[in-house]
PDB file of C-alpha atoms and ligand atoms in Angstrom:
ATOM      1  CA  MET A 796       2.758 -56.071   8.698  1.00 94.00           C
ATOM      2  CA  GLU A 797       0.053 -58.999   9.484  1.00 97.00           C
ATOM      3  CA  ARG A 798      -3.320 -59.346   8.896  1.00 98.00           C
ATOM      4  CA  SER A 799      -6.248 -60.575  11.690  1.00 98.00           C
ATOM      5  CA  LEU A 800     -10.240 -61.063  10.848  1.00 98.00           C
ATOM      6  CA  VAL A 801     -11.365 -59.709  14.266  1.00 99.00           C
ATOM      7  CA  LEU A 802     -15.428 -60.336  14.682  1.00 98.00           C
ATOM      8  CA  VAL A 803     -17.401 -58.328  17.723  1.00 98.00           C
ATOM      9  CA  LYS A 804     -19.538 -60.914  18.198  1.00 98.00           C
ATOM     10  CA  PRO A 805     -23.601 -60.548  19.489  1.00 98.00           C
ATOM     11  CA  ASP A 806     -22.544 -60.518  23.145  1.00 98.00           C
ATOM     12  CA  GLY A 807     -20.084 -57.673  22.708  1.00 98.00           C
ATOM     13  CA  VAL A 808     -22.341 -55.829  20.220  1.00 98.00           C
ATOM     14  CA  GLN A 809     -25.638 -56.732  22.474  1.00 98.00           C
ATOM     15  CA  ARG A 810     -23.167 -55.603  25.499  1.00 98.00           C
ATOM     16  CA  GLY A 811     -22.495 -51.865  23.320  1.00 98.00           C
ATOM     17  CA  LEU A 812     -18.711 -53.421  23.168  1.00 98.00           C
ATOM     18  CA  ILE A 813     -18.003 -51.833  19.686  1.00 98.00           C
ATOM     19  CA  GLY A 814     -16.128 -49.144  20.544  1.00 98.00           C
ATOM     20  CA  GLU A 815     -14.393 -50.821  23.222  1.00 98.00           C
ATOM     21  CA  VAL A 816     -12.842 -53.428  21.398  1.00 98.00           C
ATOM     22  CA  ILE A 817     -12.046 -50.632  18.310  1.00 98.00           C
ATOM     23  CA  THR A 818     -10.718 -48.316  21.145  1.00 98.00           C
ATOM     24  CA  ARG A 819      -8.262 -50.711  22.360  1.00 98.00           C
ATOM     25  CA  LEU A 820      -7.202 -52.016  19.263  1.00 98.00           C
ATOM     26  CA  GLU A 821      -6.489 -48.412  18.082  1.00 98.00           C
ATOM     27  CA  ASN A 822      -4.818 -47.579  21.261  1.00 97.00           C
ATOM     28  CA  ARG A 823      -2.571 -50.845  20.907  1.00 97.00           C
ATOM     29  CA  GLY A 824      -1.689 -48.448  16.989  1.00 97.00           C
ATOM     30  CA  LEU A 825      -3.111 -51.222  14.378  1.00 98.00           C
ATOM     31  CA  ARG A 826      -4.277 -49.530  10.965  1.00 98.00           C
ATOM     32  CA  LEU A 827      -8.534 -50.770  10.680  1.00 98.00           C
ATOM     33  CA  VAL A 828      -8.548 -51.740   7.081  1.00 98.00           C
ATOM     34  CA  ALA A 829     -11.930 -52.674   6.668  1.00 98.00           C
ATOM     35  CA  ALA A 830     -15.322 -53.228   8.710  1.00 98.00           C
ATOM     36  CA  LYS A 831     -19.159 -53.977   8.096  1.00 98.00           C
ATOM     37  CA  PHE A 832     -22.141 -54.793  10.234  1.00 98.00           C
ATOM     38  CA  LEU A 833     -23.735 -57.812   9.438  1.00 98.00           C
ATOM     39  CA  GLN A 834     -25.893 -60.004  10.700  1.00 98.00           C
ATOM     40  CA  VAL A 835     -24.643 -63.463   9.930  1.00 98.00           C
ATOM     41  CA  SER A 836     -25.933 -66.291   7.927  1.00 98.00           C
ATOM     42  CA  PRO A 837     -25.868 -69.917   8.984  1.00 98.00           C
ATOM     43  CA  GLU A 838     -24.138 -70.681   5.473  1.00 98.00           C
ATOM     44  CA  LEU A 839     -21.437 -67.909   6.510  1.00 98.00           C
ATOM     45  CA  ALA A 840     -21.393 -69.429   9.926  1.00 98.00           C
ATOM     46  CA  LYS A 841     -20.464 -72.717   9.303  1.00 98.00           C
ATOM     47  CA  GLN A 842     -17.660 -71.409   6.344  1.00 98.00           C
ATOM     48  CA  HIS A 843     -16.480 -70.141   9.202  1.00 98.00           C
ATOM     49  CA  TYR A 844     -16.314 -72.102  12.121  1.00 97.00           C
ATOM     50  CA  ALA A 845     -15.461 -75.154   9.690  1.00 96.00           C
ATOM     51  CA  VAL A 846     -12.657 -76.128  11.176  1.00 95.00           C
ATOM     52  CA  HIS A 847     -15.030 -76.850  14.803  1.00 96.00           C
ATOM     53  CA  ALA A 848     -17.594 -79.058  12.389  1.00 96.00           C
ATOM     54  CA  GLY A 849     -18.748 -82.414  14.056  1.00 96.00           C
ATOM     55  CA  LYS A 850     -17.562 -80.744  17.971  1.00 96.00           C
ATOM     56  CA  PRO A 851     -19.958 -81.065  20.761  1.00 96.00           C
ATOM     57  CA  PHE A 852     -20.496 -77.229  20.795  1.00 95.00           C
ATOM     58  CA  PHE A 853     -20.509 -76.879  16.827  1.00 97.00           C
ATOM     59  CA  ASP A 854     -24.223 -76.259  16.394  1.00 97.00           C
ATOM     60  CA  GLY A 855     -24.115 -74.436  19.817  1.00 97.00           C
ATOM     61  CA  LEU A 856     -21.724 -72.405  18.189  1.00 97.00           C
ATOM     62  CA  ILE A 857     -23.375 -71.229  14.564  1.00 98.00           C
ATOM     63  CA  ALA A 858     -26.346 -70.615  17.243  1.00 98.00           C
ATOM     64  CA  PHE A 859     -24.838 -68.626  19.160  1.00 98.00           C
ATOM     65  CA  ILE A 860     -23.466 -65.841  15.825  1.00 98.00           C
ATOM     66  CA  THR A 861     -25.715 -66.018  13.934  1.00 98.00           C
ATOM     67  CA  SER A 862     -28.707 -64.607  16.966  1.00 98.00           C
ATOM     68  CA  SER A 863     -28.150 -60.893  16.668  1.00 98.00           C
ATOM     69  CA  PRO A 864     -25.742 -59.071  14.515  1.00 98.00           C
ATOM     70  CA  VAL A 865     -22.331 -58.877  14.145  1.00 98.00           C
ATOM     71  CA  MET A 866     -19.681 -56.372  13.787  1.00 99.00           C
ATOM     72  CA  ALA A 867     -16.908 -58.019  11.376  1.00 99.00           C
ATOM     73  CA  MET A 868     -13.535 -55.724  10.863  1.00 99.00           C
ATOM     74  CA  VAL A 869      -9.606 -56.024   9.499  1.00 99.00           C
ATOM     75  CA  TRP A 870      -6.744 -54.328  11.191  1.00 98.00           C
ATOM     76  CA  THR A 871      -3.192 -54.881  10.428  1.00 98.00           C
ATOM     77  CA  GLY A 872       0.268 -53.791  12.026  1.00 98.00           C
ATOM     78  CA  PRO A 873       3.212 -55.715  12.393  1.00 96.00           C
ATOM     79  CA  ASP A 874       2.910 -58.909  14.655  1.00 97.00           C
ATOM     80  CA  ALA A 875      -1.084 -57.760  14.365  1.00 98.00           C
ATOM     81  CA  ILE A 876      -1.553 -61.683  15.073  1.00 98.00           C
ATOM     82  CA  VAL A 877      -0.375 -61.780  18.619  1.00 98.00           C
ATOM     83  CA  ALA A 878      -1.151 -58.038  19.493  1.00 98.00           C
ATOM     84  CA  ILE A 879      -5.022 -59.117  18.448  1.00 98.00           C
ATOM     85  CA  ARG A 880      -4.748 -62.222  20.662  1.00 98.00           C
ATOM     86  CA  GLN A 881      -3.364 -61.089  23.536  1.00 98.00           C
ATOM     87  CA  THR A 882      -5.362 -58.231  23.941  1.00 98.00           C
ATOM     88  CA  MET A 883      -8.614 -60.267  23.418  1.00 98.00           C
ATOM     89  CA  GLY A 884      -7.034 -62.760  26.210  1.00 98.00           C
ATOM     90  CA  LYS A 885      -7.732 -66.590  26.450  1.00 98.00           C
ATOM     91  CA  THR A 886     -11.229 -68.051  25.013  1.00 97.00           C
ATOM     92  CA  ARG A 887     -12.470 -68.263  28.657  1.00 97.00           C
ATOM     93  CA  GLY A 888     -12.831 -65.261  30.513  1.00 97.00           C
ATOM     94  CA  THR A 889     -11.595 -67.140  33.130  1.00 97.00           C
ATOM     95  CA  GLU A 890      -8.373 -67.649  32.206  1.00 98.00           C
ATOM     96  CA  ALA A 891      -7.627 -64.936  30.246  1.00 98.00           C
ATOM     97  CA  ASP A 892      -4.329 -62.544  31.846  1.00 98.00           C
ATOM     98  CA  PRO A 893      -5.644 -59.324  33.528  1.00 97.00           C
ATOM     99  CA  GLY A 894      -6.625 -56.056  31.512  1.00 98.00           C
ATOM    100  CA  THR A 895      -7.570 -58.064  28.801  1.00 98.00           C
ATOM    101  CA  ILE A 896     -10.882 -58.063  27.390  1.00 98.00           C
ATOM    102  CA  ARG A 897     -12.371 -60.500  28.149  1.00 98.00           C
ATOM    103  CA  SER A 898     -10.630 -60.849  31.864  1.00 98.00           C
ATOM    104  CA  ASP A 899     -12.283 -57.300  31.786  1.00 98.00           C
ATOM    105  CA  TYR A 900     -15.872 -58.083  30.435  1.00 98.00           C
ATOM    106  CA  ALA A 901     -16.334 -62.396  29.960  1.00 97.00           C
ATOM    107  CA  ILE A 902     -16.378 -65.547  32.167  1.00 97.00           C
ATOM    108  CA  GLN A 903     -17.151 -68.119  30.126  1.00 93.00           C
ATOM    109  CA  ASN A 904     -16.057 -69.941  26.616  1.00 93.00           C
ATOM    110  CA  GLN A 905     -18.899 -69.001  23.865  1.00 93.00           C
ATOM    111  CA  LYS A 906     -19.732 -65.814  25.244  1.00 97.00           C
ATOM    112  CA  ASN A 907     -16.715 -64.459  25.362  1.00 98.00           C
ATOM    113  CA  LEU A 908     -16.875 -60.720  23.003  1.00 98.00           C
ATOM    114  CA  THR A 909     -14.863 -61.678  19.768  1.00 98.00           C
ATOM    115  CA  HIS A 910     -13.079 -63.692  17.836  1.00 98.00           C
ATOM    116  CA  ALA A 911      -9.663 -63.095  16.606  1.00 98.00           C
ATOM    117  CA  SER A 912      -7.295 -65.013  13.664  1.00 98.00           C
ATOM    118  CA  ASP A 913      -5.628 -67.470  15.168  1.00 97.00           C
ATOM    119  CA  SER A 914      -2.266 -67.124  12.133  1.00 98.00           C
ATOM    120  CA  ALA A 915      -1.316 -65.435   9.578  1.00 98.00           C
ATOM    121  CA  GLU A 916      -2.821 -68.165   6.786  1.00 97.00           C
ATOM    122  CA  ASN A 917      -6.613 -68.622   8.788  1.00 97.00           C
ATOM    123  CA  ALA A 918      -6.149 -64.903   8.638  1.00 98.00           C
ATOM    124  CA  GLU A 919      -5.927 -64.832   5.161  1.00 98.00           C
ATOM    125  CA  ILE A 920      -8.184 -67.067   4.315  1.00 98.00           C
ATOM    126  CA  GLU A 921     -11.196 -65.280   6.439  1.00 98.00           C
ATOM    127  CA  ILE A 922     -10.348 -62.538   5.659  1.00 98.00           C
ATOM    128  CA  ALA A 923     -11.723 -63.315   1.616  1.00 98.00           C
ATOM    129  CA  LEU A 924     -14.688 -65.291   3.614  1.00 98.00           C
ATOM    130  CA  TRP A 925     -16.054 -61.926   5.328  1.00 98.00           C
ATOM    131  CA  PHE A 926     -14.358 -59.160   3.238  1.00 98.00           C
ATOM    132  CA  THR A 927     -14.338 -58.600  -1.196  1.00 98.00           C
ATOM    133  CA  PRO A 928     -11.103 -56.859  -2.040  1.00 98.00           C
ATOM    134  CA  ASP A 929     -12.669 -53.897  -2.822  1.00 98.00           C
ATOM    135  CA  GLU A 930     -13.617 -53.497   0.737  1.00 98.00           C
ATOM    136  CA  LEU A 931     -10.589 -53.243   2.123  1.00 98.00           C
ATOM    137  CA  VAL A 932      -9.040 -49.526   2.149  1.00 98.00           C
ATOM    138  CA  ASP A 933      -5.605 -49.148   1.776  1.00 98.00           C
ATOM    139  CA  TRP A 934      -3.918 -46.286   4.116  1.00 98.00           C
ATOM    140  CA  LYS A 935      -1.867 -45.516   6.597  1.00 97.00           C
ATOM    141  CA  ARG A 936      -1.918 -43.703  10.090  1.00 97.00           C
ATOM    142  CA  CYS A 937      -0.532 -41.177  10.605  1.00 97.00           C
ATOM    143  CA  THR A 938       1.090 -42.541  13.694  1.00 96.00           C
ATOM    144  CA  GLU A 939       2.625 -45.894  13.200  1.00 96.00           C
ATOM    145  CA  ASP A 940       5.944 -44.415  12.036  1.00 95.00           C
ATOM    146  CA  TRP A 941       5.761 -43.578  16.399  1.00 95.00           C
ATOM    147  CA  SER A 942       3.803 -46.490  17.150  1.00 93.00           C
ATOM    148  CA  PHE A 943       6.444 -49.277  15.506  1.00 92.00           C
TER     149      PHE A 943
HETATM  150  P1  LIG B1494     -13.563 -68.233  18.459  1.00 75.13           P
HETATM  151  O1  LIG B1494     -12.154 -67.597  18.934  1.00 75.13           O
HETATM  152  O2  LIG B1494     -14.780 -67.599  17.701  1.00 75.13           O
HETATM  153  O3  LIG B1494     -13.670 -69.546  17.490  1.00 75.13           O
HETATM  154  C1  LIG B1494     -13.932 -70.743  17.951  1.00 75.13           C
HETATM  155  C2  LIG B1494     -14.576 -69.940  19.077  1.00 75.13           C
HETATM  156  O4  LIG B1494     -15.641 -71.166  20.007  1.00 75.13           O
HETATM  157  C3  LIG B1494     -14.302 -69.914  20.369  1.00 75.13           C
HETATM  158  O5  LIG B1494     -14.157 -68.341  20.081  1.00 75.13           O
HETATM  159  C4  LIG B1494     -15.284 -69.462  21.653  1.00 75.13           C
HETATM  160  O6  LIG B1494     -16.154 -68.564  21.356  1.00 75.13           O
HETATM  161  C5  LIG B1494     -15.819 -71.372  21.035  1.00 75.13           C
HETATM  162  N1  LIG B1494     -15.497 -72.213  21.962  1.00 75.13           N
HETATM  163  C6  LIG B1494     -14.641 -73.003  22.458  1.00 75.13           C
HETATM  164  N2  LIG B1494     -14.322 -74.238  23.096  1.00 75.13           N
HETATM  165  C7  LIG B1494     -16.051 -74.259  23.178  1.00 75.13           C
HETATM  166  C8  LIG B1494     -16.856 -74.783  24.394  1.00 75.13           C
HETATM  167  N3  LIG B1494     -16.126 -75.990  24.639  1.00 75.13           N
HETATM  168  N4  LIG B1494     -17.870 -74.713  24.355  1.00 75.13           N
HETATM  169  C9  LIG B1494     -18.683 -73.532  23.963  1.00 75.13           C
HETATM  170  N5  LIG B1494     -18.129 -72.599  22.747  1.00 75.13           N
HETATM  171  C10 LIG B1494     -16.248 -73.141  22.773  1.00 75.13           C
END
């Protein structure tokens, strides 16, 4: 089983898409492990996006992710990294496959509604940044034996 950090970013929160994102991940059979609604500090934003430091869009990215609350979650399941990124679609809405969240609800590459970890290794780093171990809930969905 893999785990992934998932963020519904400020645009997704403001547009009322928290429930839509959760529904799509639940519908794939994935299991919610942790969730919290928070205003992101500049410090957390810079740590989360450290890999993009120095890029031309970095300052805008920090301003955006701290502009309004986000819904931060951890989801788990087999091949969760690929499954979740597939559900989100490519970064730019106009390049995302039809039926993905970004294709259905987004157009460009900054206001792209969600963040999902890009590898199992980075997921563990991101989860440790956003959540304390006691915030991760150990449970199993009764549907899992029928989903995978
Ligand atoms: P995310 O998955 O949160 O990881 C990095 C983010 O940077 C990405 O989603 C986009 O929101 C954002 N991003 C990537 N490329 C660009 C770009 N060229 N201009 C603005 N934002 C970008």
